[in-house]
PDB file of C-alpha atoms in Angstrom:
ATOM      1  CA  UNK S  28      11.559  -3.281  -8.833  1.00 87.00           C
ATOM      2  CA  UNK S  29      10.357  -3.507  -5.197  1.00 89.00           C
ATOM      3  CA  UNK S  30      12.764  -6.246  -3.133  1.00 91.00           C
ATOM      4  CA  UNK S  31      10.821  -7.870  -0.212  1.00 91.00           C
ATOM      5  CA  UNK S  32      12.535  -9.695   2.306  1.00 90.00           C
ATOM      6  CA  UNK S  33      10.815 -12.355   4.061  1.00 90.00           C
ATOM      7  CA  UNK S  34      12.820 -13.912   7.344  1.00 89.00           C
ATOM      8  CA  UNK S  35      11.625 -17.295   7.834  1.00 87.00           C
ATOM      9  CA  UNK S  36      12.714 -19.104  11.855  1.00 81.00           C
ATOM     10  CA  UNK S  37       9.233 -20.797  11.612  1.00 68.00           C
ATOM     11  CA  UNK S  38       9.237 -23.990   9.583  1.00 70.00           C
ATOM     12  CA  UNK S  39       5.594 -24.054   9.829  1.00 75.00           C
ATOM     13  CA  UNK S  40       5.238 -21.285   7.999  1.00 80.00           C
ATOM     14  CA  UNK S  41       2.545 -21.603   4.660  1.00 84.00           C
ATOM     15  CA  UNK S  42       1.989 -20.090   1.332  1.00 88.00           C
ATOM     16  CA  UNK S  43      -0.737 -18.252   2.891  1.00 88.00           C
ATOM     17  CA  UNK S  44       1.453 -16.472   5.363  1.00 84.00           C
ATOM     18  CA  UNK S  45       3.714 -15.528   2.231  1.00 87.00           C
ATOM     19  CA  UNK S  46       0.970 -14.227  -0.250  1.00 89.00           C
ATOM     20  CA  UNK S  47      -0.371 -11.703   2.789  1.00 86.00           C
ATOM     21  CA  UNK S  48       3.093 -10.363   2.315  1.00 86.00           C
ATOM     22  CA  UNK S  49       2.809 -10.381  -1.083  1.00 90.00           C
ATOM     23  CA  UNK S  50      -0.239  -9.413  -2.660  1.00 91.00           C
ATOM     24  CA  UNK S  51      -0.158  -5.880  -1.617  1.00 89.00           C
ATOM     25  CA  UNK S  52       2.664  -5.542  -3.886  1.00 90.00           C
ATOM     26  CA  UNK S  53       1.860  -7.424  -6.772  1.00 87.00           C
ATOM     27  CA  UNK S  54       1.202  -4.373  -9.288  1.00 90.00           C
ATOM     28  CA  UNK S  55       4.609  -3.723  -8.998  1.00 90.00           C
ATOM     29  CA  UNK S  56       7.880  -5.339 -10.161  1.00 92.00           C
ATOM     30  CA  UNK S  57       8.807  -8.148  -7.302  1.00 93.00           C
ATOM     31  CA  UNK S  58      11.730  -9.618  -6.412  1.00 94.00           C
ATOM     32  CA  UNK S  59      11.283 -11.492  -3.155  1.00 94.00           C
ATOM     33  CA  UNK S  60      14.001 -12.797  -0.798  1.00 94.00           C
ATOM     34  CA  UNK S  61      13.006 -15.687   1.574  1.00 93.00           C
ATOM     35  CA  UNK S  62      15.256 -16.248   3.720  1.00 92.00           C
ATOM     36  CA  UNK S  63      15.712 -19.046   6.468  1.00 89.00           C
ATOM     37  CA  UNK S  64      17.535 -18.193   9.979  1.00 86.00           C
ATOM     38  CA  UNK S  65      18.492 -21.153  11.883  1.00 78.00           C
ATOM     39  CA  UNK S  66      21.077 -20.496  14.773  1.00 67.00           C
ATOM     40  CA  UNK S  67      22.478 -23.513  17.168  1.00 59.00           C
ATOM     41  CA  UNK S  68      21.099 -22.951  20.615  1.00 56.00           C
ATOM     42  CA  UNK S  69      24.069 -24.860  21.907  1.00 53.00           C
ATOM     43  CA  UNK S  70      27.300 -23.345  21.086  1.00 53.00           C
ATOM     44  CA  UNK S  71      29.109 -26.655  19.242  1.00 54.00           C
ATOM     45  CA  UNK S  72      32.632 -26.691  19.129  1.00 53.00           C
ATOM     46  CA  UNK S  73      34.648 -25.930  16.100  1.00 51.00           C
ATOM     47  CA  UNK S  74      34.326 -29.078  14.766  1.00 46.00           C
ATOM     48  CA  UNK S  75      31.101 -29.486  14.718  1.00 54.00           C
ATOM     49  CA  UNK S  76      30.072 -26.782  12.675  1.00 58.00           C
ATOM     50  CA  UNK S  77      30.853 -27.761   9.070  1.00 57.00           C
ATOM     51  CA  UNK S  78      28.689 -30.816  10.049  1.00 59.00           C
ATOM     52  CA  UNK S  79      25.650 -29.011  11.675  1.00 60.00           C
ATOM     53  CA  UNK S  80      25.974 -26.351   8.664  1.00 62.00           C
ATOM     54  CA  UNK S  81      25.025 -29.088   6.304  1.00 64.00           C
ATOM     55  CA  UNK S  82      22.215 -30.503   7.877  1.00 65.00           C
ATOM     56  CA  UNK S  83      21.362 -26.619   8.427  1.00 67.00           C
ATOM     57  CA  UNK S  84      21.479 -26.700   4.901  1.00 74.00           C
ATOM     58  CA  UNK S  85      19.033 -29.328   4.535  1.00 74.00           C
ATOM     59  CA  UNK S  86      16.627 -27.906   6.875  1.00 76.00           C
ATOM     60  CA  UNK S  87      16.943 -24.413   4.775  1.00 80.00           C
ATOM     61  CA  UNK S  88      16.139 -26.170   1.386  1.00 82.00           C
ATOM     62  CA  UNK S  89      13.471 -28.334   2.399  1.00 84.00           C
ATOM     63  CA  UNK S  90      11.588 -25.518   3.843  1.00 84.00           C
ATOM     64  CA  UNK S  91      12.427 -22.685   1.788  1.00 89.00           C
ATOM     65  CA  UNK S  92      12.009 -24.932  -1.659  1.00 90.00           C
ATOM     66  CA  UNK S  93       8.220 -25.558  -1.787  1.00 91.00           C
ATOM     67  CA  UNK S  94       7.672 -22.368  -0.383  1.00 91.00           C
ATOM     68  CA  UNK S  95       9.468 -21.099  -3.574  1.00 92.00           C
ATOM     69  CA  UNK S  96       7.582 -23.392  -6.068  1.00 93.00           C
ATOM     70  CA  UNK S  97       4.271 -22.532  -4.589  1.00 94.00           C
ATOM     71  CA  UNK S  98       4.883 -18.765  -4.886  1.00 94.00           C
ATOM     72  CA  UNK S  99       5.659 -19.254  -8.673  1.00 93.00           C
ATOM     73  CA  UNK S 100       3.144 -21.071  -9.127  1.00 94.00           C
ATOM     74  CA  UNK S 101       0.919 -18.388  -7.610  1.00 93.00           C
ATOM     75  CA  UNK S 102       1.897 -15.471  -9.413  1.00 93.00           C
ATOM     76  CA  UNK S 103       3.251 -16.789 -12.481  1.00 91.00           C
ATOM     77  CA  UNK S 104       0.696 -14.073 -14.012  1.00 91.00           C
ATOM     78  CA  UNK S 105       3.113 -11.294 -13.101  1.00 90.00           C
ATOM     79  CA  UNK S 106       5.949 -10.366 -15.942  1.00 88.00           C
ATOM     80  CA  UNK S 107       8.038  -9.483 -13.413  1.00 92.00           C
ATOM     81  CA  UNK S 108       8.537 -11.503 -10.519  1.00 94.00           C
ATOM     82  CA  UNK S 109      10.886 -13.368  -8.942  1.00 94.00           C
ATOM     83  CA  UNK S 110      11.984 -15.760  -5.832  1.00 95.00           C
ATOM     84  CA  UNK S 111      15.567 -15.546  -4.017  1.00 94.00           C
ATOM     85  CA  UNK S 112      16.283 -18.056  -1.520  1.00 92.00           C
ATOM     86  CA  UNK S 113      18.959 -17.650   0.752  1.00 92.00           C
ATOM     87  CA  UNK S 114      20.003 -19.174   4.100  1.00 87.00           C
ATOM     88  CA  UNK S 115      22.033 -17.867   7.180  1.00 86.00           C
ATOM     89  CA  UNK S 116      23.004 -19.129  10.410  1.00 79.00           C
ATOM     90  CA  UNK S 117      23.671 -15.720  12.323  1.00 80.00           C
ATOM     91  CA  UNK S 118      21.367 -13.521  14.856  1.00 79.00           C
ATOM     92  CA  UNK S 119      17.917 -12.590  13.410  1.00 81.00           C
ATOM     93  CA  UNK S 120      19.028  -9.108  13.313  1.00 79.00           C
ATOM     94  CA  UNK S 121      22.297  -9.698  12.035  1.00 83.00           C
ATOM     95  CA  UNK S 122      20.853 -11.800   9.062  1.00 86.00           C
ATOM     96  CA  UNK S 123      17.994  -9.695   8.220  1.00 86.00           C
ATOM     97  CA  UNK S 124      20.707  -6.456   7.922  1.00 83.00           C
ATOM     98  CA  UNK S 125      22.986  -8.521   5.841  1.00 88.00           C
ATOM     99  CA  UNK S 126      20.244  -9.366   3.314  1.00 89.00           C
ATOM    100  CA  UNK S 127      19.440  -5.819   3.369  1.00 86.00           C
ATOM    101  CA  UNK S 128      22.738  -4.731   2.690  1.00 85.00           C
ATOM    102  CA  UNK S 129      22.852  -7.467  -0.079  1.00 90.00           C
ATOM    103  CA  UNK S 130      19.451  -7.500  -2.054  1.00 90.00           C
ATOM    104  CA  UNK S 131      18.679  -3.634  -1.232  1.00 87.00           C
ATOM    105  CA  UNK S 132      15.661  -4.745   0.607  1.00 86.00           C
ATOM    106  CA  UNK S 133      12.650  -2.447   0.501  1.00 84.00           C
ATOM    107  CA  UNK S 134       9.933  -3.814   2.798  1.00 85.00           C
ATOM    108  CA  UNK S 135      10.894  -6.227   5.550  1.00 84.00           C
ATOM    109  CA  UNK S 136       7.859  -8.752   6.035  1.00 82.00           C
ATOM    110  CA  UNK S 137       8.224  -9.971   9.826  1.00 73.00           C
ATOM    111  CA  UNK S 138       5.667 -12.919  11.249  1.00 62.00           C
ATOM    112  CA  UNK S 139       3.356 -10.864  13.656  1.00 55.00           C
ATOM    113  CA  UNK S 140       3.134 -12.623  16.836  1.00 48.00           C
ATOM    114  CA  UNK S 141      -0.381 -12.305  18.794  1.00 45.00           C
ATOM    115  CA  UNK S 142       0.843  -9.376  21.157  1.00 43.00           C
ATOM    116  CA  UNK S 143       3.419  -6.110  21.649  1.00 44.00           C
ATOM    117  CA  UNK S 144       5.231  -8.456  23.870  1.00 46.00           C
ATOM    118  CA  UNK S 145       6.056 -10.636  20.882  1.00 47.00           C
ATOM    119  CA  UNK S 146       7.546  -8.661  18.900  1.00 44.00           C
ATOM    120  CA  UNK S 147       9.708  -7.143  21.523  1.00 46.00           C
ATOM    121  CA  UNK S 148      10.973 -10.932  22.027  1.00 48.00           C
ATOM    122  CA  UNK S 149      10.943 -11.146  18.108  1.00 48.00           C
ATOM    123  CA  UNK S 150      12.902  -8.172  16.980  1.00 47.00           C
ATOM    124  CA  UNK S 151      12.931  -5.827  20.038  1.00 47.00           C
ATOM    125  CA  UNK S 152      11.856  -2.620  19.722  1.00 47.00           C
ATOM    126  CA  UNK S 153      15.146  -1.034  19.238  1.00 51.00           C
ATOM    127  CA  UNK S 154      15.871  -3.928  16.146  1.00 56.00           C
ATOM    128  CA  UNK S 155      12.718  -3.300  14.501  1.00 59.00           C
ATOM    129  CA  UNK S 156      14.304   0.570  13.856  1.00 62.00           C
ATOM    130  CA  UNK S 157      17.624   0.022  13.559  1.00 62.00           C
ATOM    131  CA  UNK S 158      16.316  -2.338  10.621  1.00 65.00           C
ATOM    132  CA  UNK S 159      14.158   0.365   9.396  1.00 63.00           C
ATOM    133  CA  UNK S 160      17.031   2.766   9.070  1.00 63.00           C
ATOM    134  CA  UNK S 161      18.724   0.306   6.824  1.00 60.00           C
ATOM    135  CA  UNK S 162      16.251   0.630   4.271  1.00 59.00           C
ATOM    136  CA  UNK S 163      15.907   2.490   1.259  1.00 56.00           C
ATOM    137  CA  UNK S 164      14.305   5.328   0.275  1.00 51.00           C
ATOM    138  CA  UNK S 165      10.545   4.463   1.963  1.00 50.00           C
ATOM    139  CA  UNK S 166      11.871   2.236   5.393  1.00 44.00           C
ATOM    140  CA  UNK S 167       8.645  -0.229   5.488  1.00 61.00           C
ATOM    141  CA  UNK S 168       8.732  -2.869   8.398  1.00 62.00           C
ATOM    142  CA  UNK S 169       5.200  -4.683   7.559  1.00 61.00           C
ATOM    143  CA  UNK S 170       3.909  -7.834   9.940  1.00 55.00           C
ATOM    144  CA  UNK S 171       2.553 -10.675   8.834  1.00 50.00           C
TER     145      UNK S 171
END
């Protein structure tokens, strides 16, 4: 079974995007991970983080959600295929390691951004291989 992980920041993000990811892979066992980052710009106060964590929440779910159905729905041909979807609220890198650590991630699926310079703001260069050297066997950053 090969485990994708797909970081989602970008609500606008379409089932399009997702199936360029995925449709190299689709002879194979799937298990994909979508997962949505959302960290506070403004660092609230204690107290206000149980109540920005649930509307976090509800952000995560109502983007990650259809995204999930539609993928399904798309390769409900497959045996063996499945959709994880998981939320976090920490640094990009920090979140995409975790759900490395936690899914053993194969292939990392990262939004490609128009130029080099974006994906130095994205990741950063030195990101993009620590997060390489955290995967298994065949370390496979792909952008999307």
């Amino acid at each position: 079974m090969k485990n994708i992980l797909i970081p989602i920041t970008d609500k606008k993000i379409t089932i399009t995007d997702l199936k360029k990811t995925v449709d190299p892979y689709r002879s194979e066992a799937l298990n994909v991970v979508l997962l949505y980052i959302s960290k506070c710009k403004d660092r609230p106060t204690e107290l206000m983080i149980s109540a920005l964590r649930d509307t976090f929440e509800d952000d995560a779910l109502a983007v990650l959600m259809p995204l999930k159905r539609e993928l399904l729905k798309e390769y409900n041909y497959l045996s063996d295929f499945s959709v994880i979807t998981e939320s976090s609220y920490k640094s990009k890198y920090d979140s995409i390691v975790e759900a490395i650590d936690t899914y053993q991630v194969d292939v990392v699926a990262l939004t490609q951004d128009k130029s080099t310079a974006g994906l130095k703001k994205l990741l950063g260069l030195n990101d993009k291989d620590r997060i390489e050297s955290k995967l298994s066997a065949n370390p496979h950053v792909v952008l999307v």
